[in-house]
Amino acid sequence: MLPRISLILGGASSGKSVFAENLLLGSETRPVYVATAQAWDREMEEKISIHRQRRKNDWVTIEEPYEVARVLRDASADSPILVDCLTIWLSNHVIEGHDAVMESRRLVETLKICKAQVVLVSNEVGQGVVPETSLGRSFRNYQGTLNQELSAIADSVALIVAGLPLVLKGTLPGA
């Protein structure tokens, strides 16, 4: 059985989205996919297209680059939810000049009361090169703090490396 809150971490192109999607396929009800990406350029357009093709019509898709907390607050307990991805969600807020700490706190508090089973996808950003710019370092710190706060409230946490899960907390079906 899927835990109430699962956090799936990994680097870029590690297989974390596919792993997270597979956790929800086979649910008794159609899962909800909360997509946070925006097509800012051609590369992102292609990535979004690949994700859409992979999901086909098996999902109810909500495209929400900012108000993920609202979607979770209003969610029904009947359908599991996948949020992909919180790194893009957080960067959307940072780019717009929103208070990243406040938005992260709001998301974490909402998850505590969310009625649905939720699978969260987020990048592990602390294992790479130290960002060259102050903005990059600030973002890395915001993301690292958010991931720590999410892992503290999650029932299960997995790190995906080369498509393979390493369960760090709890249990996950298929891991």
PDB file of N, CA, C and O in Angstrom, residues 50-78:
ATOM      1  N   ILE A  50       7.261  14.982 -23.587  1.00  0.00           N
ATOM      2  CA  ILE A  50       7.621  13.597 -23.260  1.00  0.00           C
ATOM      3  C   ILE A  50       6.845  13.116 -22.042  1.00  0.00           C
ATOM      4  O   ILE A  50       6.312  12.005 -22.024  1.00  0.00           O
ATOM      5  N   HIS A  51       6.746  13.959 -21.020  1.00  0.00           N
ATOM      6  CA  HIS A  51       5.989  13.584 -19.814  1.00  0.00           C
ATOM      7  C   HIS A  51       4.515  13.375 -20.151  1.00  0.00           C
ATOM      8  O   HIS A  51       3.908  12.414 -19.676  1.00  0.00           O
ATOM      9  N   ARG A  52       3.937  14.241 -20.968  1.00  0.00           N
ATOM     10  CA  ARG A  52       2.523  14.100 -21.350  1.00  0.00           C
ATOM     11  C   ARG A  52       2.290  12.809 -22.115  1.00  0.00           C
ATOM     12  O   ARG A  52       1.310  12.096 -21.866  1.00  0.00           O
ATOM     13  N   GLN A  53       3.153  12.513 -23.073  1.00  0.00           N
ATOM     14  CA  GLN A  53       3.007  11.284 -23.864  1.00  0.00           C
ATOM     15  C   GLN A  53       3.098  10.048 -22.982  1.00  0.00           C
ATOM     16  O   GLN A  53       2.363   9.076 -23.171  1.00  0.00           O
ATOM     17  N   ARG A  54       3.991  10.073 -22.033  1.00  0.00           N
ATOM     18  CA  ARG A  54       4.172   8.927 -21.142  1.00  0.00           C
ATOM     19  C   ARG A  54       2.924   8.707 -20.278  1.00  0.00           C
ATOM     20  O   ARG A  54       2.542   7.571 -20.005  1.00  0.00           O
ATOM     21  N   ARG A  55       2.298   9.789 -19.846  1.00  0.00           N
ATOM     22  CA  ARG A  55       1.113   9.677 -18.978  1.00  0.00           C
ATOM     23  C   ARG A  55      -0.133   9.282 -19.750  1.00  0.00           C
ATOM     24  O   ARG A  55      -1.066   8.722 -19.161  1.00  0.00           O
ATOM     25  N   LYS A  56      -0.198   9.604 -21.022  1.00  0.00           N
ATOM     26  CA  LYS A  56      -1.368   9.350 -21.867  1.00  0.00           C
ATOM     27  C   LYS A  56      -2.602   9.911 -21.180  1.00  0.00           C
ATOM     28  O   LYS A  56      -2.587  11.023 -20.677  1.00  0.00           O
ATOM     29  N   ASN A  57      -3.672   9.128 -21.157  1.00  0.00           N
ATOM     30  CA  ASN A  57      -4.918   9.576 -20.512  1.00  0.00           C
ATOM     31  C   ASN A  57      -5.166   8.843 -19.203  1.00  0.00           C
ATOM     32  O   ASN A  57      -6.286   8.792 -18.718  1.00  0.00           O
ATOM     33  N   ASP A  58      -4.091   8.272 -18.650  1.00  0.00           N
ATOM     34  CA  ASP A  58      -4.227   7.510 -17.409  1.00  0.00           C
ATOM     35  C   ASP A  58      -4.335   8.401 -16.176  1.00  0.00           C
ATOM     36  O   ASP A  58      -4.579   7.913 -15.084  1.00  0.00           O
ATOM     37  N   TRP A  59      -4.123   9.699 -16.357  1.00  0.00           N
ATOM     38  CA  TRP A  59      -4.052  10.642 -15.245  1.00  0.00           C
ATOM     39  C   TRP A  59      -5.018  11.796 -15.437  1.00  0.00           C
ATOM     40  O   TRP A  59      -5.318  12.187 -16.551  1.00  0.00           O
ATOM     41  N   VAL A  60      -5.447  12.387 -14.327  1.00  0.00           N
ATOM     42  CA  VAL A  60      -6.083  13.699 -14.337  1.00  0.00           C
ATOM     43  C   VAL A  60      -4.938  14.677 -14.136  1.00  0.00           C
ATOM     44  O   VAL A  60      -4.229  14.607 -13.127  1.00  0.00           O
ATOM     45  N   THR A  61      -4.727  15.571 -15.099  1.00  0.00           N
ATOM     46  CA  THR A  61      -3.582  16.485 -15.011  1.00  0.00           C
ATOM     47  C   THR A  61      -4.031  17.880 -14.616  1.00  0.00           C
ATOM     48  O   THR A  61      -4.970  18.428 -15.199  1.00  0.00           O
ATOM     49  N   ILE A  62      -3.345  18.425 -13.626  1.00  0.00           N
ATOM     50  CA  ILE A  62      -3.552  19.815 -13.206  1.00  0.00           C
ATOM     51  C   ILE A  62      -2.217  20.518 -13.408  1.00  0.00           C
ATOM     52  O   ILE A  62      -1.220  20.139 -12.798  1.00  0.00           O
ATOM     53  N   GLU A  63      -2.210  21.511 -14.282  1.00  0.00           N
ATOM     54  CA  GLU A  63      -0.990  22.291 -14.495  1.00  0.00           C
ATOM     55  C   GLU A  63      -1.025  23.480 -13.552  1.00  0.00           C
ATOM     56  O   GLU A  63      -1.877  24.349 -13.679  1.00  0.00           O
ATOM     57  N   GLU A  64      -0.120  23.464 -12.569  1.00  0.00           N
ATOM     58  CA  GLU A  64      -0.119  24.499 -11.540  1.00  0.00           C
ATOM     59  C   GLU A  64       1.312  24.839 -11.140  1.00  0.00           C
ATOM     60  O   GLU A  64       1.912  24.138 -10.320  1.00  0.00           O
ATOM     61  N   PRO A  65       1.859  25.904 -11.703  1.00  0.00           N
ATOM     62  CA  PRO A  65       3.249  26.253 -11.413  1.00  0.00           C
ATOM     63  C   PRO A  65       3.484  26.904 -10.050  1.00  0.00           C
ATOM     64  O   PRO A  65       4.632  26.959  -9.598  1.00  0.00           O
ATOM     65  N   TYR A  66       2.444  27.398  -9.397  1.00  0.00           N
ATOM     66  CA  TYR A  66       2.633  28.137  -8.139  1.00  0.00           C
ATOM     67  C   TYR A  66       1.795  27.609  -6.973  1.00  0.00           C
ATOM     68  O   TYR A  66       2.303  27.440  -5.878  1.00  0.00           O
ATOM     69  N   GLU A  67       0.518  27.387  -7.167  1.00  0.00           N
ATOM     70  CA  GLU A  67      -0.422  27.117  -6.073  1.00  0.00           C
ATOM     71  C   GLU A  67      -0.609  25.630  -5.765  1.00  0.00           C
ATOM     72  O   GLU A  67      -1.732  25.139  -5.648  1.00  0.00           O
ATOM     73  N   VAL A  68       0.494  24.930  -5.609  1.00  0.00           N
ATOM     74  CA  VAL A  68       0.433  23.510  -5.282  1.00  0.00           C
ATOM     75  C   VAL A  68      -0.231  23.304  -3.917  1.00  0.00           C
ATOM     76  O   VAL A  68      -1.023  22.376  -3.738  1.00  0.00           O
ATOM     77  N   ALA A  69       0.045  24.169  -2.963  1.00  0.00           N
ATOM     78  CA  ALA A  69      -0.569  24.048  -1.642  1.00  0.00           C
ATOM     79  C   ALA A  69      -2.094  24.126  -1.744  1.00  0.00           C
ATOM     80  O   ALA A  69      -2.799  23.359  -1.078  1.00  0.00           O
ATOM     81  N   ARG A  70      -2.614  25.003  -2.574  1.00  0.00           N
ATOM     82  CA  ARG A  70      -4.066  25.110  -2.749  1.00  0.00           C
ATOM     83  C   ARG A  70      -4.640  23.822  -3.333  1.00  0.00           C
ATOM     84  O   ARG A  70      -5.668  23.310  -2.869  1.00  0.00           O
ATOM     85  N   VAL A  71      -3.967  23.266  -4.343  1.00  0.00           N
ATOM     86  CA  VAL A  71      -4.426  22.020  -4.956  1.00  0.00           C
ATOM     87  C   VAL A  71      -4.470  20.915  -3.909  1.00  0.00           C
ATOM     88  O   VAL A  71      -5.452  20.162  -3.828  1.00  0.00           O
ATOM     89  N   LEU A  72      -3.441  20.812  -3.094  1.00  0.00           N
ATOM     90  CA  LEU A  72      -3.403  19.773  -2.056  1.00  0.00           C
ATOM     91  C   LEU A  72      -4.446  20.009  -0.972  1.00  0.00           C
ATOM     92  O   LEU A  72      -5.053  19.065  -0.475  1.00  0.00           O
ATOM     93  N   ARG A  73      -4.646  21.263  -0.616  1.00  0.00           N
ATOM     94  CA  ARG A  73      -5.640  21.592   0.410  1.00  0.00           C
ATOM     95  C   ARG A  73      -7.043  21.194  -0.053  1.00  0.00           C
ATOM     96  O   ARG A  73      -7.859  20.706   0.728  1.00  0.00           O
ATOM     97  N   ASP A  74      -7.322  21.388  -1.345  1.00  0.00           N
ATOM     98  CA  ASP A  74      -8.649  21.106  -1.887  1.00  0.00           C
ATOM     99  C   ASP A  74      -8.808  19.665  -2.371  1.00  0.00           C
ATOM    100  O   ASP A  74      -9.873  19.293  -2.857  1.00  0.00           O
ATOM    101  N   ALA A  75      -7.784  18.843  -2.244  1.00  0.00           N
ATOM    102  CA  ALA A  75      -7.797  17.490  -2.790  1.00  0.00           C
ATOM    103  C   ALA A  75      -8.750  16.568  -2.041  1.00  0.00           C
ATOM    104  O   ALA A  75      -8.924  16.681  -0.829  1.00  0.00           O
ATOM    105  N   SER A  76      -9.305  15.651  -2.792  1.00  0.00           N
ATOM    106  CA  SER A  76     -10.152  14.612  -2.233  1.00  0.00           C
ATOM    107  C   SER A  76      -9.278  13.455  -1.762  1.00  0.00           C
ATOM    108  O   SER A  76      -8.216  13.192  -2.335  1.00  0.00           O
ATOM    109  N   ALA A  77      -9.727  12.743  -0.766  1.00  0.00           N
ATOM    110  CA  ALA A  77      -9.000  11.569  -0.281  1.00  0.00           C
ATOM    111  C   ALA A  77      -9.124  10.406  -1.254  1.00  0.00           C
ATOM    112  O   ALA A  77      -8.405   9.417  -1.138  1.00  0.00           O
ATOM    113  N   ASP A  78     -10.006  10.532  -2.250  1.00  0.00           N
ATOM    114  CA  ASP A  78     -10.301   9.423  -3.155  1.00  0.00           C
ATOM    115  C   ASP A  78      -9.233   9.151  -4.211  1.00  0.00           C
ATOM    116  O   ASP A  78      -9.135   8.036  -4.702  1.00  0.00           O
TER     117      ASP A  78
END
